[in-house]
Short mmCIF file of C-alpha atoms and ligand atoms in Angstrom, two decimals:
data_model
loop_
_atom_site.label_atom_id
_atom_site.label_comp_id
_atom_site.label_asym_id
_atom_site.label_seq_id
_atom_site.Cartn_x
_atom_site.Cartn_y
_atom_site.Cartn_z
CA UNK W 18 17.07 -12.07 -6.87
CA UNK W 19 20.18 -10.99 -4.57
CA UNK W 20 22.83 -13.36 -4.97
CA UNK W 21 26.60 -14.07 -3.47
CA UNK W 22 28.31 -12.30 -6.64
CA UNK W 23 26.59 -8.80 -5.99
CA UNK W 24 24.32 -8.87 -8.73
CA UNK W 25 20.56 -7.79 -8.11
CA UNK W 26 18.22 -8.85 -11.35
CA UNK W 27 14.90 -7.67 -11.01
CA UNK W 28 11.80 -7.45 -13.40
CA UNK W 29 12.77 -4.02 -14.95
CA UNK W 30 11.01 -0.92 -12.57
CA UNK W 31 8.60 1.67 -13.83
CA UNK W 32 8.85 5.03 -12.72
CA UNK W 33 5.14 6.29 -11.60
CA UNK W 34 5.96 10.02 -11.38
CA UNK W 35 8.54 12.02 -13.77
CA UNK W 36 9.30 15.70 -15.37
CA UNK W 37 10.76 15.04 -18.79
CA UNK W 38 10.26 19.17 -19.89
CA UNK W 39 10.09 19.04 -23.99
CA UNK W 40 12.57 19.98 -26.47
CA UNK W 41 16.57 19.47 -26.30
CA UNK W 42 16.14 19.39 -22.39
CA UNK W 43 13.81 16.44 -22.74
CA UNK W 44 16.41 15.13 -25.53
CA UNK W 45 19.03 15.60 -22.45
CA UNK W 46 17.53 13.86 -19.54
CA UNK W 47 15.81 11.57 -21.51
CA UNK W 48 17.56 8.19 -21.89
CA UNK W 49 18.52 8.48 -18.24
CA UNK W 50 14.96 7.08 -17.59
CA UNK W 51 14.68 4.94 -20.46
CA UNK W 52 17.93 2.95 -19.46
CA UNK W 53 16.89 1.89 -16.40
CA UNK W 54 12.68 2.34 -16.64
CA UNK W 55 10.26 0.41 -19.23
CA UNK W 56 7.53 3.12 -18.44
CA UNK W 57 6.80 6.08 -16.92
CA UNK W 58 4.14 8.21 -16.47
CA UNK W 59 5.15 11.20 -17.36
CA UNK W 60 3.92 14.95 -15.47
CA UNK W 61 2.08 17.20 -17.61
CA UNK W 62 3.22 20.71 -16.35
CA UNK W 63 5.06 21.90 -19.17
CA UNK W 64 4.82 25.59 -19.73
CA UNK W 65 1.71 25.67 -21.20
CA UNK W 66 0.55 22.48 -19.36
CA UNK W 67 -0.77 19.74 -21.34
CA UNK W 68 -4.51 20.13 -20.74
CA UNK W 69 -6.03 18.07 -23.12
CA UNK W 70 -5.77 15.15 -25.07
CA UNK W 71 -4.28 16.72 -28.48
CA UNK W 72 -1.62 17.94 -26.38
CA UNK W 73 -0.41 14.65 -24.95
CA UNK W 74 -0.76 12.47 -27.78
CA UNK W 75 1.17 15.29 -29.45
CA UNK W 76 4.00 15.42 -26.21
CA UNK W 77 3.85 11.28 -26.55
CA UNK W 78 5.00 11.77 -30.49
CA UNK W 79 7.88 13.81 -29.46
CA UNK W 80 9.16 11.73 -26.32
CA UNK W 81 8.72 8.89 -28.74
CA UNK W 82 10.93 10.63 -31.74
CA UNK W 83 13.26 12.06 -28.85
CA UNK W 84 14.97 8.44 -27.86
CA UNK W 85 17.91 7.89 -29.08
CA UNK W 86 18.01 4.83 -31.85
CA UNK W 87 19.47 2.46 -29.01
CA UNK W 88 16.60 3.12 -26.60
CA UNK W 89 14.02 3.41 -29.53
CA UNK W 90 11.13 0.43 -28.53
CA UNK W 91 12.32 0.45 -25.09
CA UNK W 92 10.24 2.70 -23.12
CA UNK W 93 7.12 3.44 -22.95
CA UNK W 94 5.59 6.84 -22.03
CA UNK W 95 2.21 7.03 -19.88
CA UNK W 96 1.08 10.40 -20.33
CA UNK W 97 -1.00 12.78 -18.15
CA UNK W 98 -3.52 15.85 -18.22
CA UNK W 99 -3.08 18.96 -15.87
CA UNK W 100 -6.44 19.03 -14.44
CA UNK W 101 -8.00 22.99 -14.36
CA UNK W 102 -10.78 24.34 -13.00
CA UNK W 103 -12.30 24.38 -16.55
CA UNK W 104 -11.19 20.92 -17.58
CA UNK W 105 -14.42 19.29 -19.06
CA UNK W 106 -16.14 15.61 -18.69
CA UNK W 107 -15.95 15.30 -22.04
CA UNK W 108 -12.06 15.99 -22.60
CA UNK W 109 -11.80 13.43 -19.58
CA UNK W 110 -13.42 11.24 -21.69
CA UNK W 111 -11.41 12.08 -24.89
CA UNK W 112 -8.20 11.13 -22.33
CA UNK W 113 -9.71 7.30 -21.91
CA UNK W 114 -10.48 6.46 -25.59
CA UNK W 115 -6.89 7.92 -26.99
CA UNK W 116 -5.66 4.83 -24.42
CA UNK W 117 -2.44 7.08 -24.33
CA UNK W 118 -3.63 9.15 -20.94
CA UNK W 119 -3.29 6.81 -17.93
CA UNK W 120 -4.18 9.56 -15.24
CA UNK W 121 -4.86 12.95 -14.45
CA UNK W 122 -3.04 15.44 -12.55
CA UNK W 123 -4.07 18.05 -9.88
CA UNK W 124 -1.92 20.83 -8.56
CA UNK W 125 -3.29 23.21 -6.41
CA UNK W 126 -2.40 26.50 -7.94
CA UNK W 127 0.89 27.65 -7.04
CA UNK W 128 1.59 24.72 -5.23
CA UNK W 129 4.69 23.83 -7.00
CA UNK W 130 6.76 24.48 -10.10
CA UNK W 131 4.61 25.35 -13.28
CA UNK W 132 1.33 25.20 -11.24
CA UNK W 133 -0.02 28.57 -12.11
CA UNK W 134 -2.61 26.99 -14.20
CA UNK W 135 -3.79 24.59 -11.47
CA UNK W 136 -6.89 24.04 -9.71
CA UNK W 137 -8.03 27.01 -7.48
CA UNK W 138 -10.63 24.96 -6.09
CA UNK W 139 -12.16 21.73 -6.68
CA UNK W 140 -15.70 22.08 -6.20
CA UNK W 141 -14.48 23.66 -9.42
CA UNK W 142 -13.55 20.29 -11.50
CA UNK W 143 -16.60 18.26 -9.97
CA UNK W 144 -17.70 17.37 -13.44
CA UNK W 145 -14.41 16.32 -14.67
CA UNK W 146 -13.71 14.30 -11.36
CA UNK W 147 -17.43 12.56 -11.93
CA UNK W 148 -16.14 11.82 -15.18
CA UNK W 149 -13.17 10.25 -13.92
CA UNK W 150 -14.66 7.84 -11.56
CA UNK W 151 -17.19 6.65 -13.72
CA UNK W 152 -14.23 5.88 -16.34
CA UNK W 153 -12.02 4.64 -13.76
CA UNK W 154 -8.89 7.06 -14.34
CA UNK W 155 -6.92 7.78 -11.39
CA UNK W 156 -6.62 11.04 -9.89
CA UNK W 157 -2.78 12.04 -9.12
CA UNK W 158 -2.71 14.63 -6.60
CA UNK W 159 0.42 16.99 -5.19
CA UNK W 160 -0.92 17.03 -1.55
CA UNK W 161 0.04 20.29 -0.40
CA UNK W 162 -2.29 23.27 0.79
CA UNK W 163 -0.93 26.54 -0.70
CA UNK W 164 -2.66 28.45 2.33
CA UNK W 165 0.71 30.90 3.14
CA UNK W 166 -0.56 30.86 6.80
CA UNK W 167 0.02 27.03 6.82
CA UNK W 168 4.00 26.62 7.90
CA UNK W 169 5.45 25.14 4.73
CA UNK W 170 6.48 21.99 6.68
CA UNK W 171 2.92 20.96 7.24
CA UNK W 172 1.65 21.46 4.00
CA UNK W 173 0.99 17.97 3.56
CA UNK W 174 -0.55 16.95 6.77
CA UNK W 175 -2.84 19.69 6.46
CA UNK W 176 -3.79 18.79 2.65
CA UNK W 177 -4.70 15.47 4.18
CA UNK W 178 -7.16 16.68 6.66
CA UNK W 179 -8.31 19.84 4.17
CA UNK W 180 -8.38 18.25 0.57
CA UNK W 181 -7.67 14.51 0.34
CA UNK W 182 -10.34 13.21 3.26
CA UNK W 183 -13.35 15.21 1.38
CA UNK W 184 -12.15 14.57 -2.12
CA UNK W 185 -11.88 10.85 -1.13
CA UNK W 186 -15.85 10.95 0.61
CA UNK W 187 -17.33 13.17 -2.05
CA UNK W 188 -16.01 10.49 -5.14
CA UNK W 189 -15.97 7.44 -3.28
CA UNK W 190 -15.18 5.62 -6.23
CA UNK W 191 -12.17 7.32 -7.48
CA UNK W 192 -8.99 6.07 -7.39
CA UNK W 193 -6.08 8.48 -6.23
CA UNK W 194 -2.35 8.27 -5.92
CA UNK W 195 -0.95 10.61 -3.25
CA UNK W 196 2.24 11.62 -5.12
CA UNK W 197 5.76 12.06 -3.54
CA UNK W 198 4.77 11.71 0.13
CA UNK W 199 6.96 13.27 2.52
CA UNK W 200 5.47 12.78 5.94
CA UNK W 201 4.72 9.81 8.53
CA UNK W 202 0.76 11.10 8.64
CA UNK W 203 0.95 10.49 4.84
CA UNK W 204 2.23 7.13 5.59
CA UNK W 205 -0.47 6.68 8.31
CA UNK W 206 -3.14 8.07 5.91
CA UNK W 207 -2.63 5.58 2.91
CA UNK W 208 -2.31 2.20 5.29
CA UNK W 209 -5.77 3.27 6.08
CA UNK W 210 -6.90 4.33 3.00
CA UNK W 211 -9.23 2.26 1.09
CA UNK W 212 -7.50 0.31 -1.76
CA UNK W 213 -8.16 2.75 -4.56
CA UNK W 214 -5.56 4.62 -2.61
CA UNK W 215 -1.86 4.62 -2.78
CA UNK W 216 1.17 7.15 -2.91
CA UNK W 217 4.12 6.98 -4.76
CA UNK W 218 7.78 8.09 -2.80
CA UNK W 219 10.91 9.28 -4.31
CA UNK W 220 14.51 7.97 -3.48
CA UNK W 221 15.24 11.37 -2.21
CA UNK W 222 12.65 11.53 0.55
CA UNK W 223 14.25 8.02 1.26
CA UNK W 224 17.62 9.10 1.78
CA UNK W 225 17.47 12.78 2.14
CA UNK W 226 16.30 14.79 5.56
CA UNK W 227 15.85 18.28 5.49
CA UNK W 228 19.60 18.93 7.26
CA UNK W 229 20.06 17.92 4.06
CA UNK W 230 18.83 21.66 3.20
CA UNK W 231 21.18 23.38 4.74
CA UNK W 232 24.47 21.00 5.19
CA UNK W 233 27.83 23.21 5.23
CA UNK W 234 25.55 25.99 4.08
CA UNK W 235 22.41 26.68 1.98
CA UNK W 236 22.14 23.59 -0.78
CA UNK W 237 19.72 24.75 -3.70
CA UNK W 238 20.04 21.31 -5.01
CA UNK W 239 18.42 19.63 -2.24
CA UNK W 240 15.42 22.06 -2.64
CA UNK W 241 12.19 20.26 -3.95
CA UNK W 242 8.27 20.24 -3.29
CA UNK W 243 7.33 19.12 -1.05
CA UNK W 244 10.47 19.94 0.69
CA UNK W 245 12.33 17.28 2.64
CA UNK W 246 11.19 17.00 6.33
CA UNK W 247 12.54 15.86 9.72
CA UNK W 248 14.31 12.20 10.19
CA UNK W 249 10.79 10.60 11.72
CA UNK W 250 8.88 11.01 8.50
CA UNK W 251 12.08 9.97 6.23
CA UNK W 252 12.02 6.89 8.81
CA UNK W 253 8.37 6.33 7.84
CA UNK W 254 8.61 6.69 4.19
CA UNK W 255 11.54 4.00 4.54
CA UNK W 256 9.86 1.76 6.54
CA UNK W 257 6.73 2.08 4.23
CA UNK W 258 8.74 1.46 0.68
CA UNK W 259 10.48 -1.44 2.30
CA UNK W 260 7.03 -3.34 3.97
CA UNK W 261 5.77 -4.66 1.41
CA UNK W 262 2.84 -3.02 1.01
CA UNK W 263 1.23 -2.78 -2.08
CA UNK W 264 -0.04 0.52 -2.35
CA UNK W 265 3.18 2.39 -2.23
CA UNK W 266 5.27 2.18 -5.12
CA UNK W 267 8.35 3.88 -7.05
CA UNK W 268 8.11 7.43 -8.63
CA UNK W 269 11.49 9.46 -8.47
CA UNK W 270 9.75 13.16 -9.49
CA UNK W 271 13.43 13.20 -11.04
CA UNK W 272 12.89 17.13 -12.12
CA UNK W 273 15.30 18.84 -14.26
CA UNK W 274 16.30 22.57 -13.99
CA UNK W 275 18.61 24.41 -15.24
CA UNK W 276 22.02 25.26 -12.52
CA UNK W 277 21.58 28.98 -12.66
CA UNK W 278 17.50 28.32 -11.79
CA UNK W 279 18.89 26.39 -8.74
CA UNK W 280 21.47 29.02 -8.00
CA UNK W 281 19.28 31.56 -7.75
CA UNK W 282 18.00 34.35 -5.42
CA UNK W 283 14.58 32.91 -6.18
CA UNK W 284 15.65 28.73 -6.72
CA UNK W 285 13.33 27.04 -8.06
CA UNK W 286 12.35 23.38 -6.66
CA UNK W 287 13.18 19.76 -8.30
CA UNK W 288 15.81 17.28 -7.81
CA UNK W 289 17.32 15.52 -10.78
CA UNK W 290 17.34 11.76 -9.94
CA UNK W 291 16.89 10.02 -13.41
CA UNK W 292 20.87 9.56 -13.96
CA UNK W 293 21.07 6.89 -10.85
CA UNK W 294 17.20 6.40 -9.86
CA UNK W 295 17.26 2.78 -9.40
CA UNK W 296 20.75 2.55 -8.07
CA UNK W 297 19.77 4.90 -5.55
CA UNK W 298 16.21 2.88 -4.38
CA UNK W 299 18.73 0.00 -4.16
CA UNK W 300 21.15 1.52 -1.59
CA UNK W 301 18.18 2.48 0.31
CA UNK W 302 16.70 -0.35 0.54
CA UNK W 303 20.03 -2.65 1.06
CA UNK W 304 21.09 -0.33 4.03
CA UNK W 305 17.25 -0.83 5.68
CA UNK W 306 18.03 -4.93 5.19
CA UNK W 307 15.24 -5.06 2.70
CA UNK W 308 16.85 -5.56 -0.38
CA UNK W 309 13.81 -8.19 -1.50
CA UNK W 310 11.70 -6.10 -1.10
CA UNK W 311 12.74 -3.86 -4.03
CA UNK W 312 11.12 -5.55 -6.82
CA UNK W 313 8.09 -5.02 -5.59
CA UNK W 314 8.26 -2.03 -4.74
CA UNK W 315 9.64 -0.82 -7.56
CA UNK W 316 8.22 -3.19 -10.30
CA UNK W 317 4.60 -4.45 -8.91
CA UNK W 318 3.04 -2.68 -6.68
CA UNK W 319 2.82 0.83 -9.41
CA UNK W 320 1.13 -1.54 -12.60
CA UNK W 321 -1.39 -3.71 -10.25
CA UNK W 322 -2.32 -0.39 -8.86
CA UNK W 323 -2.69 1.21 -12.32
CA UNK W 324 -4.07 -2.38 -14.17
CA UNK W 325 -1.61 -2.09 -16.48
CA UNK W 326 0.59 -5.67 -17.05
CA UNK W 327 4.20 -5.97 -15.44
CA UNK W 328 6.87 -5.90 -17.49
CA UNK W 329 8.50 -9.35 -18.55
CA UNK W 330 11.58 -7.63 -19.43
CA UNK W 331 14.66 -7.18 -17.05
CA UNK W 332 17.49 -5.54 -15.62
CA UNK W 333 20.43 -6.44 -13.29
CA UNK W 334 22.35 -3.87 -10.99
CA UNK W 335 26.16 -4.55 -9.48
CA UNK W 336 27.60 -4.00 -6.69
CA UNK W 337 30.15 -1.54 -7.81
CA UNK W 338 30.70 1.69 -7.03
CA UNK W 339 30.61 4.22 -9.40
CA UNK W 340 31.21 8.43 -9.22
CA UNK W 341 28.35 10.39 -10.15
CA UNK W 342 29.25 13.21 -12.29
CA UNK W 343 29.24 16.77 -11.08
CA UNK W 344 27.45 18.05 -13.84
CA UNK W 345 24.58 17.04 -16.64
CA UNK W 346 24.14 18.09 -20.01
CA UNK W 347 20.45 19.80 -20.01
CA UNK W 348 19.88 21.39 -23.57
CA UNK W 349 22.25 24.39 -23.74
CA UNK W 350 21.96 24.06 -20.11
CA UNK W 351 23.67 22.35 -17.29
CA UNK W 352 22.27 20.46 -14.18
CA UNK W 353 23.72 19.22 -10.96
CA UNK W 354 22.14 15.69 -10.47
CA UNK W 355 21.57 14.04 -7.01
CA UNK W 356 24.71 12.57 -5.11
CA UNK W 357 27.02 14.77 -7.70
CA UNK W 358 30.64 13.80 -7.60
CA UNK W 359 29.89 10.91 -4.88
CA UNK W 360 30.20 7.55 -5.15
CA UNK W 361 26.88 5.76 -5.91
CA UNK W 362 27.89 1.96 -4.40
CA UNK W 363 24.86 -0.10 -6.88
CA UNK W 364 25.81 -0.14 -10.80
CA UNK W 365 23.11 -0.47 -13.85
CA UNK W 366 24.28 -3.48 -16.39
CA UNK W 367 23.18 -2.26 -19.65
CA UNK W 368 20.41 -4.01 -21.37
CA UNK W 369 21.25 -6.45 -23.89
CA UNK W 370 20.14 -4.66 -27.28
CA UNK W 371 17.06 -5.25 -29.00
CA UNK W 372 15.46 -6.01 -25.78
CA UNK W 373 11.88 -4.97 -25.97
CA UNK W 374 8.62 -4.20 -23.41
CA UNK W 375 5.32 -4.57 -23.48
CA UNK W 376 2.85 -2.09 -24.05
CA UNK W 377 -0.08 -1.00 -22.02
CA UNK W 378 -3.45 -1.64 -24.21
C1 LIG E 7 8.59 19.71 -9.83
C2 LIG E 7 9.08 20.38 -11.11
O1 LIG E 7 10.17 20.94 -11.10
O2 LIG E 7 8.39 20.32 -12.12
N1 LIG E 7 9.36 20.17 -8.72
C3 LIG E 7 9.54 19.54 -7.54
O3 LIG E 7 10.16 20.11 -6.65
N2 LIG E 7 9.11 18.32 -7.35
C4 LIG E 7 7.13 19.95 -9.65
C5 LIG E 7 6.49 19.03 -8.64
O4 LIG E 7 6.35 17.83 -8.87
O5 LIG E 7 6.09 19.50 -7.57
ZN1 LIG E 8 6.60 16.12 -9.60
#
C-alpha cells in the first residue's frame, strides 16, 4: 500500500461517527466528507433531533440532494435515531425495515452538544433497547456520566463502571460502539469486551492532548466532548488505532460550529476535522511507524463490525504538504478547522470522476 514514491492507496475509509447539521451549513461542510469518505454514519442531534424514522429518511433525502453534482453517487449516508426515554419498540422496528437507519444513538441528557432531548435514564428505553437486540441494531453510546460531582476528566471512566458494564449485562446480546473514546480504561474496557463491542476514535484524540487546551492561552477550538485528556490515554488511543485490532475503527466526530459559538463566553464543544480527516489519521499513524495499519483501521474494521460490505472503491494520499486554511465557509457562517493555517504533510489525490460505491442493502 505504502510505496517508495510517497503515495499511500488504500480501499477508500468510512467515517463511523459525523455531525453534518442540515441546511446551507450541511451544504458547507459537506463534500469535505464525501471527498475523502464512501460512507458515513451520520449523528442524529440536529435541533430537533431526528427521533424517528420519517425524520431520517427525510434528513437522508436532503444530504442526498445537498452533494454537489461531482460528488453526486459517491457517498453514501448511514443514518441514525436519537434514542429518548420515550422512543418505542415499534419505531425501533420502523428504523430496521426503512434499511436506511444503521444504528441508534444514546446521549445522556446534557451530556454534550444538542443532548437536551437525551436519555435521562435508561431503565427508561428498556423496551426500545429489547427491540434493538432482538433486531440486531447497534447501540452507539457517548460514554460520559453527566453527574456534575464527577470531575469532567473522568467522565468516561466513570460511565464505564456506571452505565456501559450494566447496559452490556442487562442486553447481553446487543451490540454497542463506545463512540470517540478518550481514555486508556476505555481502551482497556473494549480489548475485554465481548465482540459485539467496539469504539470508534477520532484523529484529534490521536494527536491532540489536553495542553492542547490551553497552549499560548485558552484555545476554544481545541474544545470538544469528551474533552481531550492527559498524554497516557492519547498514548493508548494511539497504540489501540495502530494494533490492529478489529474492534476499533475510524470516526472523526468532525463537528461544525459556527467561530463566534467557539469564541464565546459560553463555547460550545466540536472540532471540525472533515477538511483533512484522512490526511490527518495518516500522519498519525506514519509518525507511530504503523502506516499499514491504516487501512484497516480506517477501511475494515468499522463495516465487519457493522456487516455492511467494504468498499471496492479507492483513494490514494501523497506525501506533500499542504497549508490548511485558516478559515471555512459554514453557511453564512465561518469555522476554524483543525490544524488551521499549518501545514498538513499527507495530500488527498482526487478521485477519478464517475467513480462509484457500493451501497449497503
Ligand atoms: C458534538 C457536536 O457538536 O454535535 N460535539 C463534540 O464536542 N463532539 C456532539 C458530540 O458528539 O458530543
Ligand atoms: Zn459526536
Amino acid at each position: 500500500m505504502n510505496d517508495t514514491t510517497g503515495k499511500l492507496t488504500l480501499t477508500r475509509p468510512d467515517d463511523w461517527h459525523l455531525h453534518l447539521r442540515d441546511g446551507d451549513a450541511m451544504r458547507s461542510v459537506l463534500p469535505d466528507t464525501a471527498r475523502r469518505f464512501a460512507r458515513a454514519i451520520i449523528m442524529p442531534n440536529l435541533k430537533p433531533p431526528v427521533v424517528t424514522t420519517e425524520q431520517a429518511a427525510a434528513y437522508h433525502a436532503r444530504i442526498l440532494s445537498a452533494l454537489p453534482d461531482e460528488l453526486a453517487g459517491r457517498f453514501v449516508p448511514l443514518m441514525t435515531l436519537y434514542l429518548t426515554d420515550s422512543t418505542t419498540p415499534e419505531e425501533i422496528t420502523r428504523a430496521k425495515e426503512s434499511g436506511l437507519v444503521q444504528a441508534v444513538k444514546l446521549y445522556p441528557a446534557g451530556a454534550t452538544t444538542h443532548s437536551d432531548a437525551g436519555v435521562t435514564d435508561i431503565a427508561r428505553c428498556e423496551a426500545a433497547l429489547e427491540q434493538m437486540e432482538k433486531l440486531d441494531i447497534p447501540l452507539l453510546v457517548h460514554g460520559e456520566v453527566v453527574d456534575p460531582a464527577v470531575d469532567i476528566f473522568d467522565r468516561e471512566k466513570i460511565f464505564i463502571d456506571r452505565v456501559m458494564i450494566p447496559l452490556l449485562q442487562r442486553f447481553s446480546g446487543l451490540r454497542v460502539v463506545f463512540e470517540h473514546i478518550t481514555t486508556r480504561d476505555a481502551v482497556a474496557f473494549v480489548q475485554s469486551a465481548p465482540g459485539r463491542v467496539a469504539a470508534t476514535i477520532t484523529a484529534h484524540h490521536l494527536m491532540l492532548n489536553r495542553n492542547a487546551l490551553f497552549a499560548g492561552g485558552l484555545n476554544p477550538h481545541h474544545y470538544c466532548l469528551p474533552v481531550l485528556k492527559r498524554e497516557i490515554h492519547r498514548q493508548a488511543l494511539l497504540e489501540a488505532a495502530t494494533s490492529g485490532h478489529a474492534r476499533f475503527f475510524l470516526g472523526t466526530d468532525s463537528a461544525p460550529h459556527p467561530v463566534k459559538d467557539k469564541e464565546s463566553a459560553c463555547g460550545c464543544a466540536g472540532i471540525y476535522s472533515a477538511h483533512a480527516a484522512i490526511e490527518c489519521y495518516a500522519e498519525v499513524f506514519e509518525q507511530a511507524g504503523r502506516l499499514d495499519q491504516l487501512e484497516a483501521f480506517a477501511s475494515f474494521h468499522g463495516p465487519d463490525f457493522y456487516h455492511l460490505p467494504r468498499n471496492t472503491g479507492q483513494i490514494t494520499l501523497i506525501k506533500e504538504s499542504w497549508r490548511v486554511p485558516e478559515q471555512v465557509e459554514l453557511g453564512e457562517d465561518r469555522l476554524i478547522p483543525l490544524r488551521a493555517g499549518e501545514q498538513v504533510g499527507w495530500k488527498l489525490m482526487e478521485c477519478p470522476p464517475g467513480q462509484r460505491v457500493v451501497r449497503p442493502g
